[in-house]
Tab-separated table of C-alpha atoms in Angstrom:
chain	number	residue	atom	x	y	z
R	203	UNK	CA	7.143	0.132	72.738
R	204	UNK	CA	7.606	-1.200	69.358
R	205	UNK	CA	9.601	1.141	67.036
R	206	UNK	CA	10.378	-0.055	63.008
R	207	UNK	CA	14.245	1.490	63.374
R	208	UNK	CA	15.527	0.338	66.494
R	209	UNK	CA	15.991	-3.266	67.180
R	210	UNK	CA	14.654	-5.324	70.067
R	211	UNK	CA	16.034	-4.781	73.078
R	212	UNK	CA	17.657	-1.637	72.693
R	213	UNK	CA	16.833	1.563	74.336
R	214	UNK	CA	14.988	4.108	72.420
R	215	UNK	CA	15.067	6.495	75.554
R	216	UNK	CA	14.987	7.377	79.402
R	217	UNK	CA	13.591	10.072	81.540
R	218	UNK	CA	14.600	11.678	85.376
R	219	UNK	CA	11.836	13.136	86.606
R	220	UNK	CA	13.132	14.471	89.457
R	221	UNK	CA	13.458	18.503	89.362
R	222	UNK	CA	16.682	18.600	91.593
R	223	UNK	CA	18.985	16.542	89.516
R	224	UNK	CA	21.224	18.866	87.591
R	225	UNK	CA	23.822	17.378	86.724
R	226	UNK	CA	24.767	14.298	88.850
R	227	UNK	CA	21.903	11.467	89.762
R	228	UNK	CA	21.801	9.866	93.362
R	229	UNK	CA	21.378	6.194	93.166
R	230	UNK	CA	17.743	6.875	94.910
R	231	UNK	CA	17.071	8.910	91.659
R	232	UNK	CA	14.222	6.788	89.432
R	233	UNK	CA	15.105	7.065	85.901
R	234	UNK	CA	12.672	5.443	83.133
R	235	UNK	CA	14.404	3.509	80.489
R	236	UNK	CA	11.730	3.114	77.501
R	237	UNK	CA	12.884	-0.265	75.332
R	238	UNK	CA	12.209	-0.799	71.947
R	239	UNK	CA	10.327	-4.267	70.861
R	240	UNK	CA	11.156	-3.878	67.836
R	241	UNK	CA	9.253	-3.337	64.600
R	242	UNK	CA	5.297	-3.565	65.253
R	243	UNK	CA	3.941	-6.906	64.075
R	244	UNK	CA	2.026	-6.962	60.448
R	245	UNK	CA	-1.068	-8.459	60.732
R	246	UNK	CA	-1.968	-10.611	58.079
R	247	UNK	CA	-5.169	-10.735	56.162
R	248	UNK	CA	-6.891	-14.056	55.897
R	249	UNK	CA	-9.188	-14.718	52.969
R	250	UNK	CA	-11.734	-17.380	52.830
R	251	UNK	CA	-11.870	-19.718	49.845
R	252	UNK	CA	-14.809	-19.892	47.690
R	253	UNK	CA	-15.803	-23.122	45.661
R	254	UNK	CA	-14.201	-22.152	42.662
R	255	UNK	CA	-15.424	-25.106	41.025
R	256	UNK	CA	-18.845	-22.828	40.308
R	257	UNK	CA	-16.981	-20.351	39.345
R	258	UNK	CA	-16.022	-19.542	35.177
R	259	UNK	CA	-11.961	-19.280	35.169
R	260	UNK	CA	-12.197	-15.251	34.769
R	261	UNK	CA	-14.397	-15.279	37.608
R	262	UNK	CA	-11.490	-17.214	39.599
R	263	UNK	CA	-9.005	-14.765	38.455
R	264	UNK	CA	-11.227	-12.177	39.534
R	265	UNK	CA	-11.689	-13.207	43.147
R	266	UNK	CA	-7.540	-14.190	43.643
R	267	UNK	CA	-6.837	-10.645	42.194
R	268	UNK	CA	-9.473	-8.605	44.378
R	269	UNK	CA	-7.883	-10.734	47.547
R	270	UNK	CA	-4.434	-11.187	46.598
R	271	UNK	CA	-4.294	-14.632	45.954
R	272	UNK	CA	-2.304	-16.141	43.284
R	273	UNK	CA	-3.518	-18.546	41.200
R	274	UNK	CA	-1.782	-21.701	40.209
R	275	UNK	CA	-3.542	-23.685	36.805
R	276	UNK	CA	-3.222	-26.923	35.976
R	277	UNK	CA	-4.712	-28.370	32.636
R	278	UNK	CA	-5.895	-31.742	32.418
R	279	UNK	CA	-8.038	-33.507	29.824
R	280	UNK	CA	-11.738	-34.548	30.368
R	281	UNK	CA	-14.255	-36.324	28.269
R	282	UNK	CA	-17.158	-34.277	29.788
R	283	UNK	CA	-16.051	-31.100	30.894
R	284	UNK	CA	-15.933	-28.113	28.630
R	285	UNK	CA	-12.724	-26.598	28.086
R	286	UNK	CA	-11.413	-24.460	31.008
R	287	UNK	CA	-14.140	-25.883	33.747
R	288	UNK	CA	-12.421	-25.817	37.074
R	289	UNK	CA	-12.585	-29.490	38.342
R	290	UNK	CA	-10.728	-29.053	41.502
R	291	UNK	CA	-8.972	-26.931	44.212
R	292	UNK	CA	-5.890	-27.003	45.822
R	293	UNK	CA	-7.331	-25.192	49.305
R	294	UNK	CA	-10.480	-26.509	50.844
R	295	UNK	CA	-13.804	-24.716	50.384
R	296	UNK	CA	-14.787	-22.108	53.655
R	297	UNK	CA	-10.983	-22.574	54.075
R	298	UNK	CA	-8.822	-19.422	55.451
R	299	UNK	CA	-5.215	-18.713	53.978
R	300	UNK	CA	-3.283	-15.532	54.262
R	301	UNK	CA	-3.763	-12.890	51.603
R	302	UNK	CA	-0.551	-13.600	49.285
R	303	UNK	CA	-1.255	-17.257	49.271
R	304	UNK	CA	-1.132	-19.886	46.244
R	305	UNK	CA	-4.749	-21.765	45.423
R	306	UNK	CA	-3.841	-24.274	42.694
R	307	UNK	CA	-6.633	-25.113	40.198
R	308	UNK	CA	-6.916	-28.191	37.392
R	309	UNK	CA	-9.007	-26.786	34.561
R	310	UNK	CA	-10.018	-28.559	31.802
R	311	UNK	CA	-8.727	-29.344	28.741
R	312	UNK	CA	-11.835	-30.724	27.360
R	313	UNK	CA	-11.632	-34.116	25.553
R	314	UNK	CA	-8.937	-35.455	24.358
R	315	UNK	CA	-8.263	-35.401	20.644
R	316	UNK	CA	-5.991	-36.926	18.651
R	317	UNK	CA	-5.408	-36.034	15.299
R	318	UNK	CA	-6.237	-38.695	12.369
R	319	UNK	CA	-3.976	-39.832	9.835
R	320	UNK	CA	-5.737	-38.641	6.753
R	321	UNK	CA	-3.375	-40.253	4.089
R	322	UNK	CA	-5.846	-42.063	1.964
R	323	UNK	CA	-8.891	-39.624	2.309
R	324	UNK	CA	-10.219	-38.304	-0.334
R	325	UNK	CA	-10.803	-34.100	0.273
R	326	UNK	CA	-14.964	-34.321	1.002
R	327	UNK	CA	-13.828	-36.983	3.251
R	328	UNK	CA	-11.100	-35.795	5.130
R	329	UNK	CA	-12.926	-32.250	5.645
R	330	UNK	CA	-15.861	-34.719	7.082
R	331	UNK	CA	-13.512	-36.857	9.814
R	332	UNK	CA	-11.812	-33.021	11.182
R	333	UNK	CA	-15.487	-31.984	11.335
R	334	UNK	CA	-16.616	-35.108	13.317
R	335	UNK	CA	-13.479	-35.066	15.868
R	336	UNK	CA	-13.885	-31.523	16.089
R	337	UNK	CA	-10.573	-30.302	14.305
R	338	UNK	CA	-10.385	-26.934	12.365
R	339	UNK	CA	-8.945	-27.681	9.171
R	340	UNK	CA	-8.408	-25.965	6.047
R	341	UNK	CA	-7.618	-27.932	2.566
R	342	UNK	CA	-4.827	-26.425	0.224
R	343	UNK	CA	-4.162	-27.354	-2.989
R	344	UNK	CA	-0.695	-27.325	-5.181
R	345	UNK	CA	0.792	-29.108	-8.173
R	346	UNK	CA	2.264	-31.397	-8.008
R	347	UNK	CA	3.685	-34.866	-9.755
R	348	UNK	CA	0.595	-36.890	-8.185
R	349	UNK	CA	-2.743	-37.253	-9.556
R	350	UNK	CA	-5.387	-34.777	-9.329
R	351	UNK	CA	-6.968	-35.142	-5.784
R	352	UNK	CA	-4.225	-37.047	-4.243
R	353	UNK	CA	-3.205	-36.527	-0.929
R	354	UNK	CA	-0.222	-34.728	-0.583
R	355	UNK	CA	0.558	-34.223	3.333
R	356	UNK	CA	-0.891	-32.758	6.486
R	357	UNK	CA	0.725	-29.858	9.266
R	358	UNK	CA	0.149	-31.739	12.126
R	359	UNK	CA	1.108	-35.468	12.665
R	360	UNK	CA	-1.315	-38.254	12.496
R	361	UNK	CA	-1.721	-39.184	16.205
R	362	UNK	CA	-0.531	-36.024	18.080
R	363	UNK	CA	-2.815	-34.396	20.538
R	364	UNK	CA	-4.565	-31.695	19.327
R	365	UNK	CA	-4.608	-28.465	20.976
R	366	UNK	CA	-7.877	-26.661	20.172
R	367	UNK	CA	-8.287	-23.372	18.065
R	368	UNK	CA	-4.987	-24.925	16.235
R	369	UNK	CA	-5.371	-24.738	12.445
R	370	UNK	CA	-4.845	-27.877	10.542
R	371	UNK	CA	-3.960	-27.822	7.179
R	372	UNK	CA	-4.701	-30.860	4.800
R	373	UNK	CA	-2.713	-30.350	1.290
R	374	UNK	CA	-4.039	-32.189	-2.240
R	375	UNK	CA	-2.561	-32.113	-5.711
R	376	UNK	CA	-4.343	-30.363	-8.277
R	377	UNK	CA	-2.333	-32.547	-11.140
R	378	UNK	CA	0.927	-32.737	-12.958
R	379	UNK	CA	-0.886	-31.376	-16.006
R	380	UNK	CA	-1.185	-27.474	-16.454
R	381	UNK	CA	-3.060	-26.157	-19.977
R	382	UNK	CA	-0.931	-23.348	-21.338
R	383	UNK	CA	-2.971	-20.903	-23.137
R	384	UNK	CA	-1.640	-18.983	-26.240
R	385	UNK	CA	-0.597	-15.167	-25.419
R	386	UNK	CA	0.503	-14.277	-28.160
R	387	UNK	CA	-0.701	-10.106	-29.066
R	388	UNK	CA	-0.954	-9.972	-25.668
R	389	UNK	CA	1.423	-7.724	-23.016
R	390	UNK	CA	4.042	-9.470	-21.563
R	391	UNK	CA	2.569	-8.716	-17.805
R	392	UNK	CA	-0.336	-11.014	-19.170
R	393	UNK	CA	1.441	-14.218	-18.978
R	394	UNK	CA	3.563	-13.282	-16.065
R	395	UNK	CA	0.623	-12.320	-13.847
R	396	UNK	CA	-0.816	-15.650	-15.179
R	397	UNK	CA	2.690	-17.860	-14.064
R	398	UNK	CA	3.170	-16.224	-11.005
R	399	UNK	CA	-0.916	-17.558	-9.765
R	400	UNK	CA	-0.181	-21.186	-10.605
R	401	UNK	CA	3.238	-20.709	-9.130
R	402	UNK	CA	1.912	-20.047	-5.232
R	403	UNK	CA	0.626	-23.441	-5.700
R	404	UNK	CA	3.398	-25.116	-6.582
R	405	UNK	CA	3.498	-25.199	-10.358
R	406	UNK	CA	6.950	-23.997	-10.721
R	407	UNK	CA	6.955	-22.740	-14.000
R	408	UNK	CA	9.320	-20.513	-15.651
R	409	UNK	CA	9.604	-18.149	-18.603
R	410	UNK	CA	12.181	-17.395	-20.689
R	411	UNK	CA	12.337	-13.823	-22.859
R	412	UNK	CA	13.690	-12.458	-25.445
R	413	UNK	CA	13.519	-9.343	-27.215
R	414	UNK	CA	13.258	-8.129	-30.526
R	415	UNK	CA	12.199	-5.347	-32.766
R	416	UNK	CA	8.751	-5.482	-34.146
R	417	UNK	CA	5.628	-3.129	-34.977
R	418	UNK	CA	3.909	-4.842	-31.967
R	419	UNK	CA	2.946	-2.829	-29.313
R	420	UNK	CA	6.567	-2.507	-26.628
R	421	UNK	CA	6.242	-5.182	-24.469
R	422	UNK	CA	3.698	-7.024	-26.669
R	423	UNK	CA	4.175	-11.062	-26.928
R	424	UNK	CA	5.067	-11.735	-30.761
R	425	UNK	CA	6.087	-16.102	-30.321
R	426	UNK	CA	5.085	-18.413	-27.636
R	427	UNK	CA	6.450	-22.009	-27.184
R	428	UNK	CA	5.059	-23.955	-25.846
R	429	UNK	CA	1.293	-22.501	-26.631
R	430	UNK	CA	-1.980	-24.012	-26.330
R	431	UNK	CA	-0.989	-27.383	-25.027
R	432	UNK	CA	-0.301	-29.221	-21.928
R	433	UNK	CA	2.943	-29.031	-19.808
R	434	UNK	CA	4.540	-30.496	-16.731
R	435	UNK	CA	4.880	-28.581	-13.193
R	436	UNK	CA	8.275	-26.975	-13.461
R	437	UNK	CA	8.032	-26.195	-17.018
R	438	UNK	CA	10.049	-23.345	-18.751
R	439	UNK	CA	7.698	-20.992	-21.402
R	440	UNK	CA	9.663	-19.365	-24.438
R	441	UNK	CA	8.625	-16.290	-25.371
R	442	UNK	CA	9.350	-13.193	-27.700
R	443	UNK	CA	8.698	-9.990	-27.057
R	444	UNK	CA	8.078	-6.789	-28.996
R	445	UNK	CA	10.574	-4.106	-28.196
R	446	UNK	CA	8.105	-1.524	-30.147
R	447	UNK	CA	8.443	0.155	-33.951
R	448	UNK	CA	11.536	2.703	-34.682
R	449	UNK	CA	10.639	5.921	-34.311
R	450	UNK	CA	12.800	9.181	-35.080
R	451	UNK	CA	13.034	11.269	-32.089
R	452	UNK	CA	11.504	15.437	-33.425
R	453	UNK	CA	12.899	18.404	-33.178
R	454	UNK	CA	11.656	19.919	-29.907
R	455	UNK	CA	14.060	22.745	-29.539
R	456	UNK	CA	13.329	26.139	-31.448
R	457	UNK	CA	16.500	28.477	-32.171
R	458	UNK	CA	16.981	30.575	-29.167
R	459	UNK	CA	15.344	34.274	-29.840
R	460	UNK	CA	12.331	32.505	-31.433
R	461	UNK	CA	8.727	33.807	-30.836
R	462	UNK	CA	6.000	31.424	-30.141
R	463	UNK	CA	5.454	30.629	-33.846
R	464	UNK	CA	8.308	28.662	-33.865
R	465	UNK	CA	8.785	28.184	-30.657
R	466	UNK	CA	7.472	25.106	-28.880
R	467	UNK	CA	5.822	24.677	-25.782
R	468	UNK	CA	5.209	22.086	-23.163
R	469	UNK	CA	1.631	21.437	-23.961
R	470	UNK	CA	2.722	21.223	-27.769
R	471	UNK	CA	5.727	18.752	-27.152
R	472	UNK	CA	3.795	16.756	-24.833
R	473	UNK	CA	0.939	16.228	-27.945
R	474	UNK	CA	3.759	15.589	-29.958
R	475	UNK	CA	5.276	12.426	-27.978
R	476	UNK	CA	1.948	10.584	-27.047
R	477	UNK	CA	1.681	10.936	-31.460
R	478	UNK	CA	5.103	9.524	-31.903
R	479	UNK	CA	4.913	6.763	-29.020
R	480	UNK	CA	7.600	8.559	-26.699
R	481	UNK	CA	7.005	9.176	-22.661
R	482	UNK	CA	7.754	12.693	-21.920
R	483	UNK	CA	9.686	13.613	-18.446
R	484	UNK	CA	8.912	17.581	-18.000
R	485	UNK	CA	12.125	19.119	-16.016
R	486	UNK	CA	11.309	22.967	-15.122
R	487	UNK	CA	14.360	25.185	-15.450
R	488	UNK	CA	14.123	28.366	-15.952
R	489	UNK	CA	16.342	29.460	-18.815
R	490	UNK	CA	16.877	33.656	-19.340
R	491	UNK	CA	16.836	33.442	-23.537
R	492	UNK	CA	13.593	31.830	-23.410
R	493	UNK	CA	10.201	32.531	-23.669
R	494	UNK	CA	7.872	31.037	-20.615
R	495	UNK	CA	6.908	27.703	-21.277
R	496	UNK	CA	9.564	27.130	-24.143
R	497	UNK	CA	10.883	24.139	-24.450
R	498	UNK	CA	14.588	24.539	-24.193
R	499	UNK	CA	16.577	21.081	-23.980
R	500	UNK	CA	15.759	17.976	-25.136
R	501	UNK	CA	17.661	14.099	-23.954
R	502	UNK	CA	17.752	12.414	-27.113
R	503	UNK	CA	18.914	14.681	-30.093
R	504	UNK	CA	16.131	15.130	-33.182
R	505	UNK	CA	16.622	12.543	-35.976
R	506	UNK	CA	17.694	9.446	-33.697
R	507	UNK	CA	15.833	6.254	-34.145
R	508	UNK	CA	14.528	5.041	-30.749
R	509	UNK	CA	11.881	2.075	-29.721
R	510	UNK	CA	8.458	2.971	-29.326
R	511	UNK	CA	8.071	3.592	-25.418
R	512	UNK	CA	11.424	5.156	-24.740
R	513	UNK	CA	11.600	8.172	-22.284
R	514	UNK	CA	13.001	11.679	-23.225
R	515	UNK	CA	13.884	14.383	-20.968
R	516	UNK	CA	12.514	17.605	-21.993
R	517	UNK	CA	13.572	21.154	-20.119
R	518	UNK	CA	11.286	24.012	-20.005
R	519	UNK	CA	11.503	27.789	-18.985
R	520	UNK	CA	8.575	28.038	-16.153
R	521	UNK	CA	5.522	29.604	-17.744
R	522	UNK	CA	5.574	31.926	-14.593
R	523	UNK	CA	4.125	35.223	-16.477
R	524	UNK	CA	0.883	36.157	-17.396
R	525	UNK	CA	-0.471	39.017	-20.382
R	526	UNK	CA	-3.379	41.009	-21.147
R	527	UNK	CA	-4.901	39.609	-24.182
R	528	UNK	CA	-5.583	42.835	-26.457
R	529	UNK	CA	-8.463	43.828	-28.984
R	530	UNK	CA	-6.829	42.428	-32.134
R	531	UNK	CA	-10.327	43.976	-33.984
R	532	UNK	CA	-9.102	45.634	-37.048
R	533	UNK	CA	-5.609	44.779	-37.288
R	534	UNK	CA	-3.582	43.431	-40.020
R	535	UNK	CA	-1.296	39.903	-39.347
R	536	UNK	CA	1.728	42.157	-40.148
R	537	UNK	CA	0.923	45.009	-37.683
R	538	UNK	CA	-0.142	41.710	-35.047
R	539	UNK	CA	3.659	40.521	-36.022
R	540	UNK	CA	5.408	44.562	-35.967
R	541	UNK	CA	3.608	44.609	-32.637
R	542	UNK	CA	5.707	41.807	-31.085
R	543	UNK	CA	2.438	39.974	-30.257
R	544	UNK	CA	4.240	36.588	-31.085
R	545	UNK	CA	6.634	37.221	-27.901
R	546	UNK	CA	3.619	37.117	-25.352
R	547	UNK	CA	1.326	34.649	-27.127
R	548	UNK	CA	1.256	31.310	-29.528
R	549	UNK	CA	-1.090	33.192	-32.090
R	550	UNK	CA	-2.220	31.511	-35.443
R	551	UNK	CA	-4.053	33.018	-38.291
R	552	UNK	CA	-7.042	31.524	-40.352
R	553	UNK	CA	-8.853	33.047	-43.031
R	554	UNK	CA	-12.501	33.351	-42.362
R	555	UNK	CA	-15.265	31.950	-44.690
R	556	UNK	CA	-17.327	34.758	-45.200
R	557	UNK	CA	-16.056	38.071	-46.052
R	558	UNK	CA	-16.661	41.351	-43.331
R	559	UNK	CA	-17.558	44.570	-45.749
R	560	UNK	CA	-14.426	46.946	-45.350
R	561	UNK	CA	-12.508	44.161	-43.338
R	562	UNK	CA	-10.384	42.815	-45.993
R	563	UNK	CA	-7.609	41.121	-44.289
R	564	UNK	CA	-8.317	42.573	-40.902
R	565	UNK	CA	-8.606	40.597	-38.194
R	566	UNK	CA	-12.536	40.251	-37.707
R	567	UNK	CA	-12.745	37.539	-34.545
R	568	UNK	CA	-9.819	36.133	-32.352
R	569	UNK	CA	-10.878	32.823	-30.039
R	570	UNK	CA	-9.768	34.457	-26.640
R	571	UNK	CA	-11.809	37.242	-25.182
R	572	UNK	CA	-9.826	40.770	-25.248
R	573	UNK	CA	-9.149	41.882	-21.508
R	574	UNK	CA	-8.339	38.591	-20.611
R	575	UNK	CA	-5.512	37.807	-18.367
R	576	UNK	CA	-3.892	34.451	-19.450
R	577	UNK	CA	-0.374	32.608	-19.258
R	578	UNK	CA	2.401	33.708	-21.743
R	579	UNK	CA	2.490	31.458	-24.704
R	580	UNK	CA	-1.557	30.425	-24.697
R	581	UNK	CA	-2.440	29.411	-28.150
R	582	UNK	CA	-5.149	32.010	-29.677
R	583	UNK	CA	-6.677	32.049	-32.734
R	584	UNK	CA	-6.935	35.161	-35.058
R	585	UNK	CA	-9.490	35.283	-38.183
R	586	UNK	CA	-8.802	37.571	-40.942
R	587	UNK	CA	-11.697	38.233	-43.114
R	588	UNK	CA	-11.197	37.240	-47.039
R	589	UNK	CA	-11.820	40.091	-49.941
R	590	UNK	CA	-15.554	40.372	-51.035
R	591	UNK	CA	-15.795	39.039	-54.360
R	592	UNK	CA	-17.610	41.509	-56.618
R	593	UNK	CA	-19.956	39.565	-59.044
R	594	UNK	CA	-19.619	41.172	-62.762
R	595	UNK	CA	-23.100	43.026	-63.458
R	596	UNK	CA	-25.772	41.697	-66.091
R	597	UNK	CA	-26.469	44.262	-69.575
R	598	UNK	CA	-29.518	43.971	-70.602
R	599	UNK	CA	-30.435	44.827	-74.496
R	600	UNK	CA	-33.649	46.489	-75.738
R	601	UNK	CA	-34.606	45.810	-79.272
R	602	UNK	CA	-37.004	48.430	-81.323
């Protein structure tokens, strides 16, 4: 009997059947030996082949796959078959080969191409002949020391095969003459922005800064050389640039123990850089001798001359606490001050234009509602009505 793990030949088992043997056999005793033949045979699967010649290549894959056939291609050019046509098989048709076989196939290549040399073609002309051979091509263009139009070179060589769905790329001088605008007033990024577009084609040009002080905008161009003329690929552009007016840097930093009259907040410092022309960097840190939202520390110490545009570093103490705004209706600006008002809020006082009868500097109107919950330091405004003005009264005489 065949058995996969014993060998051919060898004995897998034996039987006595004979109910009086014991222990000792007689020589009359039958005993059945059972050999092994070994592992059972595999039987293989035979597949028949198709005419793959009708069939599209993924169609071909598809039947070696679904019968385990492996497929062998072979790519040959031809002038009238389409590219990847099957124009012959390895195996005959109604042929039968064992599953696991190899069917070799010649597909076509289509029709042979050869790519032109197109070193003397103008651009029209040159995207006409890749057209007509059937060639994808793409024209560049770049500066260069040639004429305008000029040929300039090609990515694949003028009589290689061409593979399709390859790119070609045709490349054609756009001139060794570039017109260099005049930018002067304008920012610096202008002009670079400007070099860097004719540069991916092959302009090369180059520009050389320097920096100076001037009312300009920063980064403003004050000179240009050379400016609205004409200029060689690989040309170098002088220019000068403003680094901005002098400005002197403010005090920003109120005497520690100040109330919000004198002290000055973020919003407040904030106004007071985008006046000047400086670029505020807020750092919160809280700071315990300092009111929320005070500015405590400043980069640059007040009174320094600095370009227009430079940064300063301003701490503040996190406006992290909130008041009640109160009824201010009927108070006096020195019992607002006695009150300690100044601690909690950024209050200023106007006089009103009209007076209030028996309001007489008392507070008659204050720009945030009373009962309103709002961040320490908010600005509010408080009006204090002026004295009435008494007119002096007309006498009139009676003659008799």
């Amino acid at each position: 009997e065949y058995d996969a793990t014993i060998a051919s030949g060898r004995v897998i088992r034996y039987e006595i059947n004979d109910d009086t043997v014991v222990d000792l056999i007689k020589r009359s005793t039958p005993v059945y030996v059972t050999v092994s033949k070994g592992p059972e045979p595999v039987v293989v699967e035979q597949v028949t082949i198709p005419n793959f010649k009708e069939m599209a290549l993924p169609q071909a894959q598809q039947f070696a796959d679904d019968n385990g056939l492996l497929l062998n291609l072979v790519e040959e050019y031809d002038d009238l078959a389409p590219v990847d046509t099957i124009l012959s098989q390895s195996a005959a048709v109604d042929a039968k080969v064992d599953s696991g076989s190899s069917i070799t196939l010649t597909v076509s290549r289509g029709k042979l191409v050869l790519v032109p040399n197109f070193s003397g073609l103008s651009k029209q002309l040159a995207a006409a002949k890749a057209q007509e051979a059937g060639i994808n091509a793409v024209i560049s263009e770049r500066y260069s020391s040639r004429p305008a139009g000029s040929f300039i070179s090609q990515s694949l060589s003028g009589g290689s095969e061409y593979t399709s769905g390859t790119m070609l790329e045709l490349t054609y001088s756009l001139g060794n003459k570039i017109v260099v605008s005049s930018y002067i007033g304008q920012p610096r990024a202008a002009l670079e922005s400007w070099v860097t577009e004719l540069n991916a084609n092959g302009a090369g040009l180059r520009i050389s800064v320097t920096e100076t002080q001037n009312a300009a905008p920063k980064g403003n161009i004050i000179q240009q050389d050379p400016a609205n003329t004409v200029v060689a690929p690989g040309a170098s552009i002088q220019i000068t640039v403003s680094k901005g007016k002098m400005i002197f840097v403010p005090q920003l930093v109120a005497p520690a123990g100040s109330d919000y009259s004198q002290a000055i907040t973020r919003d407040q410092a904030e106004a007071a850089c985008e006046e000047l022309g400086l670029v505020p960097v807020f750092r919160a840190e809280a700071k315990s001798d300092r009111l929320p939202g005070e500015i405590w520390s400043q980069s640059i110490a007040p009174g320094k001359d600095v370009y227009e545009g430079t940064t300063i570093t301003l701490k503040y103490n996190p406006a992290s606490v909130t008041t009640v705004v109160p009824d201010f209706s009927g108070q006096t600006k020195e019992q607002v001050i006695a009150a300690g008002h100044l601690k909690k809020l950024k209050i200023s006082f106007t006089e009103g234009e009209q007076a209030v009868p028996g309001q007489a500097g008392k507070i008659v109107a204050q720009s945030v509602t009373a009962g309103k919950t709002v961040a320490a330091g908010t600005p509010i405004t408080l009006t204090i009505s002026p004295a009435e003005v008494t007119l002096p009264s007309e006498s009139t005489e009676t003659g008799g």
